[in-house]
Amino acid sequence: MRAMAAALLVLVLCGCSVQPQPTPTAAPTAASSATPVPPTSTPVPPTATPVPKLRLGLLDAGELASGADLIALLDAGASEFAAAHALPYTMLAAPDVPAAIAARIAAGDNVLVLAGDGQGAAVSAAAAAHVAVTFIYMGQPAPAATNNLIVLGADGFPADELGFLAGLAAGAASRSEVVAAVVSLFDVSGRAYDSGFQNGMRVACARCKYIQIDTRIYAGLDVQQALLIRLREDEKVDTLWVAPGAGGDWLLEGCAQQGCSIVTNGKPAAKLEPAVAAVVALRPDLPLTAILDALWEDGPAARGYAGGAVGWARSGGERDA
């Protein structure tokens, strides 16, 4: 009995250890027939470069009868405006005006300032051909203004205004009551300078005698010295002004060396400063800045003729007129 019990015990133990129950396997899941869609994202467009509201160009077309320094004033006014508004600005010489205008328009300029005598017809033609571009012109002769062509000064330059201030200053400075002005009567601006000077002189000194000089007829050092002697010793001229472009700088310097008071256009040379009674100056940068401000603000003021500006400075202060 003990042997059978032991044998049964071994069999039970052996049966339990040799044949473990299998673990059931889950049925496989059928694959989805749908094609998976990859996640999408909205593309970010490239950052566009902002187009400047104004692109300025200044074209120097050469000689200006009212003084070459006016180009520098226009350049200063335009460049300062462009810098203040972070605008593109180009200043260049323009010996061939139509080609220079075409090149700057192709480069994207939409405001072109052009200074130089004899370019009125070229500027008018360009303004008619490019109505989306604003043209600002300073020179002689002055073309007819249009919606996109602005002229600095009704006749190109406010020559009579500058002459008036010079005459006013000369008349006030004169002690001998004899004043002289060097003017060129061969062009429109010269006659305007002369007329303005006489009117201003008579306001300040009704009794003053006026000596009108055109230095173009005084060629040669001997003739020039004779003229200077006549003015100082015979005519008793004690105050002198030379109109811009009249070519009388030699006479201005000679008269100053002999005791004349002088009226200068813009800042005088250091050697002339002791003799300076007053300084008058065309300031085309002032109306130019006003025009550019109006264009920036889309204002209607920047159309047609824009008056020029003149200034009169004396010892002790300065004012704009």
CSV table of C-alpha atoms in Angstrom, one decimal:
chain,number,residue,atom,x,y,z
A,1,MET,CA,0.0,0.0,0.0
A,2,ARG,CA,2.8,2.3,0.8
A,3,ALA,CA,4.5,1.6,-2.5
A,4,MET,CA,1.3,2.3,-4.5
A,5,ALA,CA,0.7,5.5,-2.5
A,6,ALA,CA,4.2,6.6,-3.3
A,7,ALA,CA,3.8,5.7,-6.9
A,8,LEU,CA,0.5,7.7,-7.1
A,9,LEU,CA,2.2,10.6,-5.5
A,10,VAL,CA,5.0,10.6,-7.9
A,11,LEU,CA,2.6,10.4,-10.8
A,12,VAL,CA,0.5,13.2,-9.6
A,13,LEU,CA,3.6,15.4,-9.0
A,14,CYS,CA,5.0,14.4,-12.4
A,15,GLY,CA,1.8,15.1,-14.2
A,16,CYS,CA,1.5,18.6,-12.7
A,17,SER,CA,5.0,19.6,-13.6
A,18,VAL,CA,5.4,18.1,-17.0
A,19,GLN,CA,2.2,19.3,-18.7
A,20,PRO,CA,1.5,23.1,-18.0
A,21,GLN,CA,-1.7,24.6,-19.3
A,22,PRO,CA,-1.1,26.7,-22.5
A,23,THR,CA,-1.8,30.5,-22.4
A,24,PRO,CA,-4.6,31.5,-24.8
A,25,THR,CA,-3.4,33.8,-27.7
A,26,ALA,CA,-5.5,36.8,-28.7
A,27,ALA,CA,-6.8,36.8,-32.2
A,28,PRO,CA,-4.8,39.2,-34.5
A,29,THR,CA,-6.5,42.6,-35.2
A,30,ALA,CA,-7.2,43.2,-38.9
A,31,ALA,CA,-5.1,46.1,-40.3
A,32,SER,CA,-6.9,49.3,-41.3
A,33,SER,CA,-7.4,49.7,-44.9
A,34,ALA,CA,-7.3,53.6,-44.7
A,35,THR,CA,-4.0,55.3,-45.8
A,36,PRO,CA,-2.6,57.3,-43.0
A,37,VAL,CA,-2.5,61.2,-43.7
A,38,PRO,CA,0.7,62.9,-42.6
A,39,PRO,CA,0.2,66.0,-40.4
A,40,THR,CA,0.1,69.3,-42.4
A,41,SER,CA,1.3,72.8,-41.5
A,42,THR,CA,0.5,76.2,-43.0
A,43,PRO,CA,3.6,77.4,-44.9
A,44,VAL,CA,5.0,80.8,-43.7
A,45,PRO,CA,5.4,83.2,-46.6
A,46,PRO,CA,8.8,84.9,-46.9
A,47,THR,CA,9.0,88.4,-45.3
A,48,ALA,CA,8.4,91.0,-48.0
A,49,THR,CA,10.8,94.0,-48.1
A,50,PRO,CA,8.7,97.2,-47.5
A,51,VAL,CA,8.6,99.5,-50.5
A,52,PRO,CA,9.6,103.0,-49.4
A,53,LYS,CA,6.9,105.7,-49.9
A,54,LEU,CA,9.3,108.1,-51.5
A,55,ARG,CA,12.6,107.5,-53.4
A,56,LEU,CA,14.5,110.8,-53.9
A,57,GLY,CA,16.9,111.7,-56.6
A,58,LEU,CA,18.8,115.0,-57.0
A,59,LEU,CA,20.3,115.6,-60.5
A,60,ASP,CA,22.9,118.3,-60.8
A,61,ALA,CA,22.6,119.6,-64.4
A,62,GLY,CA,25.3,122.2,-64.2
A,63,GLU,CA,25.4,126.0,-64.0
A,64,LEU,CA,22.9,128.0,-62.0
A,65,ALA,CA,22.9,131.7,-62.7
A,66,SER,CA,22.1,132.4,-59.0
A,67,GLY,CA,25.1,130.6,-57.6
A,68,ALA,CA,26.6,127.1,-57.6
A,69,ASP,CA,26.2,126.8,-53.9
A,70,LEU,CA,22.5,126.4,-54.3
A,71,ILE,CA,23.1,122.8,-55.4
A,72,ALA,CA,24.8,122.1,-52.1
A,73,LEU,CA,21.8,123.6,-50.2
A,74,LEU,CA,19.4,121.5,-52.2
A,75,ASP,CA,21.5,118.4,-51.5
A,76,ALA,CA,21.6,119.2,-47.8
A,77,GLY,CA,17.8,119.7,-47.6
A,78,ALA,CA,17.0,116.5,-49.6
A,79,SER,CA,19.5,114.3,-47.8
A,80,GLU,CA,18.4,115.5,-44.3
A,81,PHE,CA,14.7,114.8,-45.2
A,82,ALA,CA,15.6,111.3,-46.5
A,83,ALA,CA,17.6,110.5,-43.4
A,84,ALA,CA,14.8,111.6,-41.1
A,85,HIS,CA,12.4,109.3,-42.9
A,86,ALA,CA,14.8,106.4,-43.7
A,87,LEU,CA,14.3,106.9,-47.4
A,88,PRO,CA,16.6,106.0,-50.3
A,89,TYR,CA,18.4,109.1,-51.7
A,90,THR,CA,20.8,109.6,-54.6
A,91,MET,CA,22.6,112.7,-55.7
A,92,LEU,CA,24.5,112.7,-59.0
A,93,ALA,CA,25.8,114.9,-61.8
A,94,ALA,CA,23.6,114.8,-64.9
A,95,PRO,CA,25.4,116.0,-68.0
A,96,ASP,CA,22.8,114.2,-70.1
A,97,VAL,CA,19.5,115.2,-68.4
A,98,PRO,CA,17.1,112.9,-70.3
A,99,ALA,CA,19.4,109.9,-69.8
A,100,ALA,CA,19.9,110.7,-66.1
A,101,ILE,CA,16.1,111.0,-65.6
A,102,ALA,CA,15.4,107.8,-67.3
A,103,ALA,CA,18.1,106.0,-65.3
A,104,ARG,CA,16.8,107.2,-62.0
A,105,ILE,CA,13.2,106.4,-62.8
A,106,ALA,CA,14.3,102.9,-63.8
A,107,ALA,CA,16.0,102.6,-60.4
A,108,GLY,CA,12.7,103.4,-58.7
A,109,ASP,CA,12.9,107.1,-57.9
A,110,ASN,CA,9.5,108.7,-57.7
A,111,VAL,CA,10.6,112.2,-56.7
A,112,LEU,CA,13.3,113.9,-58.8
A,113,VAL,CA,14.8,117.2,-58.0
A,114,LEU,CA,16.7,118.8,-60.9
A,115,ALA,CA,18.8,122.0,-60.8
A,116,GLY,CA,20.5,123.6,-63.7
A,117,ASP,CA,19.8,126.4,-66.2
A,118,GLY,CA,18.5,125.6,-69.6
A,119,GLN,CA,16.7,122.3,-68.6
A,120,GLY,CA,13.1,123.5,-68.5
A,121,ALA,CA,12.1,121.8,-71.8
A,122,ALA,CA,13.7,118.5,-70.8
A,123,VAL,CA,12.0,118.5,-67.4
A,124,SER,CA,8.6,119.4,-68.9
A,125,ALA,CA,8.9,116.5,-71.4
A,126,ALA,CA,9.9,114.1,-68.7
A,127,ALA,CA,7.0,115.2,-66.5
A,128,ALA,CA,4.6,114.7,-69.3
A,129,ALA,CA,5.9,111.2,-70.0
A,130,HIS,CA,6.1,110.1,-66.4
A,131,VAL,CA,3.0,111.3,-64.6
A,132,ALA,CA,3.5,109.1,-61.6
A,133,VAL,CA,6.8,110.8,-60.8
A,134,THR,CA,7.0,114.2,-59.1
A,135,PHE,CA,9.6,116.6,-60.6
A,136,ILE,CA,11.0,119.6,-58.8
A,137,TYR,CA,12.9,122.0,-60.9
A,138,MET,CA,15.2,125.0,-60.2
A,139,GLY,CA,16.7,126.8,-63.1
A,140,GLN,CA,16.2,129.2,-66.0
A,141,PRO,CA,14.0,129.4,-67.9
A,142,ALA,CA,11.2,128.3,-65.6
A,143,PRO,CA,8.8,125.8,-67.4
A,144,ALA,CA,5.0,125.9,-66.9
A,145,ALA,CA,4.1,124.0,-63.7
A,146,THR,CA,1.8,120.9,-64.0
A,147,ASN,CA,0.3,118.5,-61.5
A,148,ASN,CA,3.6,116.6,-61.2
A,149,LEU,CA,6.0,119.4,-62.0
A,150,ILE,CA,6.9,121.9,-59.2
A,151,VAL,CA,9.1,124.9,-59.9
A,152,LEU,CA,11.1,126.6,-57.2
A,153,GLY,CA,10.2,130.2,-57.5
A,154,ALA,CA,7.6,131.6,-59.9
A,155,ASP,CA,10.4,132.5,-62.4
A,156,GLY,CA,12.9,129.9,-61.4
A,157,PHE,CA,14.5,132.1,-58.7
A,158,PRO,CA,13.2,134.8,-56.4
A,159,ALA,CA,15.9,137.1,-57.7
A,160,ASP,CA,14.0,140.3,-57.1
A,161,GLU,CA,13.5,139.3,-53.4
A,162,LEU,CA,17.2,138.6,-52.9
A,163,GLY,CA,18.0,141.9,-54.7
A,164,PHE,CA,15.6,143.8,-52.5
A,165,LEU,CA,17.2,142.5,-49.3
A,166,ALA,CA,20.6,143.3,-50.6
A,167,GLY,CA,19.6,146.8,-51.5
A,168,LEU,CA,17.9,147.3,-48.1
A,169,ALA,CA,21.1,146.1,-46.3
A,170,ALA,CA,23.4,148.3,-48.6
A,171,GLY,CA,21.3,151.4,-48.1
A,172,ALA,CA,21.2,151.0,-44.4
A,173,ALA,CA,25.0,150.5,-44.2
A,174,SER,CA,26.0,153.4,-46.5
A,175,ARG,CA,27.5,156.5,-44.9
A,176,SER,CA,28.5,158.3,-48.1
A,177,GLU,CA,25.0,157.6,-49.5
A,178,VAL,CA,26.5,156.2,-52.7
A,179,VAL,CA,26.1,152.4,-53.2
A,180,ALA,CA,26.9,150.1,-56.1
A,181,ALA,CA,25.8,146.7,-57.3
A,182,VAL,CA,27.4,144.4,-59.9
A,183,VAL,CA,24.6,142.9,-62.0
A,184,SER,CA,24.3,141.3,-65.4
A,185,LEU,CA,21.6,143.0,-67.5
A,186,PHE,CA,21.9,140.4,-70.3
A,187,ASP,CA,19.5,137.9,-68.6
A,188,VAL,CA,16.2,137.9,-66.8
A,189,SER,CA,17.5,137.1,-63.4
A,190,GLY,CA,20.1,139.9,-63.6
A,191,ARG,CA,17.4,142.5,-64.4
A,192,ALA,CA,15.4,141.2,-61.5
A,193,TYR,CA,18.3,141.5,-59.2
A,194,ASP,CA,18.9,145.1,-60.3
A,195,SER,CA,15.3,146.1,-59.9
A,196,GLY,CA,14.9,144.5,-56.5
A,197,PHE,CA,18.2,146.1,-55.3
A,198,GLN,CA,17.2,149.6,-56.3
A,199,ASN,CA,13.8,149.3,-54.6
A,200,GLY,CA,15.3,147.9,-51.4
A,201,MET,CA,18.0,150.6,-51.4
A,202,ARG,CA,15.5,153.4,-51.7
A,203,VAL,CA,13.5,152.1,-48.8
A,204,ALA,CA,16.5,152.2,-46.5
A,205,CYS,CA,18.1,155.3,-48.0
A,206,ALA,CA,15.9,157.5,-50.2
A,207,ARG,CA,18.7,159.9,-51.0
A,208,CYS,CA,21.3,157.3,-51.9
A,209,LYS,CA,22.9,157.4,-55.3
A,210,TYR,CA,23.0,154.1,-57.2
A,211,ILE,CA,25.9,153.0,-59.4
A,212,GLN,CA,25.1,150.1,-61.6
A,213,ILE,CA,28.1,148.0,-62.8
A,214,ASP,CA,28.4,145.1,-65.3
A,215,THR,CA,31.9,143.7,-64.9
A,216,ARG,CA,31.7,141.8,-68.2
A,217,ILE,CA,32.8,144.9,-70.0
A,218,TYR,CA,35.9,145.4,-67.8
A,219,ALA,CA,38.5,143.0,-69.1
A,220,GLY,CA,42.1,143.1,-68.0
A,221,LEU,CA,43.7,144.0,-64.7
A,222,ASP,CA,44.5,147.7,-65.6
A,223,VAL,CA,40.9,148.4,-66.6
A,224,GLN,CA,39.6,146.7,-63.4
A,225,GLN,CA,42.0,148.8,-61.2
A,226,ALA,CA,40.8,152.0,-63.0
A,227,LEU,CA,37.2,151.1,-62.3
A,228,LEU,CA,37.9,150.5,-58.6
A,229,ILE,CA,39.7,153.8,-58.3
A,230,ARG,CA,36.8,155.6,-60.0
A,231,LEU,CA,34.2,154.0,-57.8
A,232,ARG,CA,36.1,154.8,-54.5
A,233,GLU,CA,37.7,158.2,-55.3
A,234,ASP,CA,35.4,159.8,-57.8
A,235,GLU,CA,32.0,158.3,-57.0
A,236,LYS,CA,32.6,157.9,-53.3
A,237,VAL,CA,31.0,154.4,-53.3
A,238,ASP,CA,31.2,153.0,-49.8
A,239,THR,CA,28.9,149.9,-50.0
A,240,LEU,CA,28.9,147.2,-52.7
A,241,TRP,CA,26.9,144.1,-53.5
A,242,VAL,CA,27.7,141.6,-56.3
A,243,ALA,CA,24.6,139.7,-57.6
A,244,PRO,CA,25.0,135.9,-57.9
A,245,GLY,CA,26.4,134.8,-61.2
A,246,ALA,CA,27.5,138.4,-62.2
A,247,GLY,CA,31.2,137.6,-62.0
A,248,GLY,CA,32.3,140.6,-59.8
A,249,ASP,CA,34.1,138.8,-57.0
A,250,TRP,CA,37.4,140.6,-57.8
A,251,LEU,CA,35.7,144.0,-57.4
A,252,LEU,CA,34.0,142.9,-54.2
A,253,GLU,CA,37.4,141.9,-52.7
A,254,GLY,CA,39.2,145.0,-54.0
A,255,CYS,CA,36.5,147.3,-52.7
A,256,ALA,CA,36.6,145.6,-49.3
A,257,GLN,CA,40.4,146.0,-49.1
A,258,GLN,CA,40.0,149.8,-49.7
A,259,GLY,CA,37.4,150.3,-46.9
A,260,CYS,CA,34.1,149.5,-48.5
A,261,SER,CA,31.3,147.8,-46.6
A,262,ILE,CA,30.1,144.8,-48.6
A,263,VAL,CA,26.9,142.7,-48.7
A,264,THR,CA,27.6,139.0,-49.5
A,265,ASN,CA,25.5,136.1,-50.8
A,266,GLY,CA,25.8,133.4,-48.2
A,267,LYS,CA,28.7,132.9,-45.8
A,268,PRO,CA,31.6,135.2,-46.8
A,269,ALA,CA,35.2,134.2,-47.2
A,270,ALA,CA,37.2,134.7,-44.0
A,271,LYS,CA,39.3,137.5,-45.6
A,272,LEU,CA,36.1,139.4,-46.4
A,273,GLU,CA,34.4,139.1,-43.0
A,274,PRO,CA,35.8,142.4,-41.5
A,275,ALA,CA,34.1,144.3,-44.3
A,276,VAL,CA,30.7,142.5,-44.3
A,277,ALA,CA,27.7,144.7,-43.4
A,278,ALA,CA,25.1,142.0,-44.1
A,279,VAL,CA,24.7,138.5,-45.6
A,280,VAL,CA,21.8,137.7,-47.9
A,281,ALA,CA,21.1,134.2,-49.3
A,282,LEU,CA,18.8,132.2,-51.5
A,283,ARG,CA,17.6,129.2,-49.4
A,284,PRO,CA,16.0,126.8,-51.9
A,285,ASP,CA,16.3,124.0,-49.3
A,286,LEU,CA,13.5,125.7,-47.2
A,287,PRO,CA,10.8,125.4,-49.8
A,288,LEU,CA,12.2,122.1,-51.0
A,289,THR,CA,11.8,120.6,-47.5
A,290,ALA,CA,8.2,122.0,-47.3
A,291,ILE,CA,7.4,120.3,-50.7
A,292,LEU,CA,8.8,117.0,-49.5
A,293,ASP,CA,6.9,117.3,-46.3
A,294,ALA,CA,3.7,117.8,-48.2
A,295,LEU,CA,4.4,114.8,-50.5
A,296,TRP,CA,5.1,112.7,-47.5
A,297,GLU,CA,1.8,113.7,-46.0
A,298,ASP,CA,0.0,113.4,-49.3
A,299,GLY,CA,-0.9,117.1,-49.0
A,300,PRO,CA,-2.2,119.3,-51.9
A,301,ALA,CA,0.3,122.1,-51.2
A,302,ALA,CA,3.1,120.4,-53.2
A,303,ARG,CA,1.8,121.4,-56.5
A,304,GLY,CA,2.5,124.3,-59.0
A,305,TYR,CA,5.0,127.0,-58.1
A,306,ALA,CA,6.8,127.0,-54.7
A,307,GLY,CA,8.1,130.3,-53.6
A,308,GLY,CA,11.7,130.7,-52.9
A,309,ALA,CA,13.2,131.8,-49.5
A,310,VAL,CA,15.7,134.4,-48.8
A,311,GLY,CA,17.5,135.2,-45.5
A,312,TRP,CA,19.2,138.4,-44.2
A,313,ALA,CA,21.8,138.1,-41.5
A,314,ARG,CA,23.4,141.1,-39.8
A,315,SER,CA,25.7,141.3,-36.8
A,316,GLY,CA,23.7,140.4,-33.7
A,317,GLY,CA,21.2,138.1,-35.3
A,318,GLU,CA,19.6,136.4,-38.3
A,319,ARG,CA,16.1,136.3,-39.7
A,320,ASP,CA,14.4,134.6,-42.6
A,321,ALA,CA,12.2,136.7,-44.8
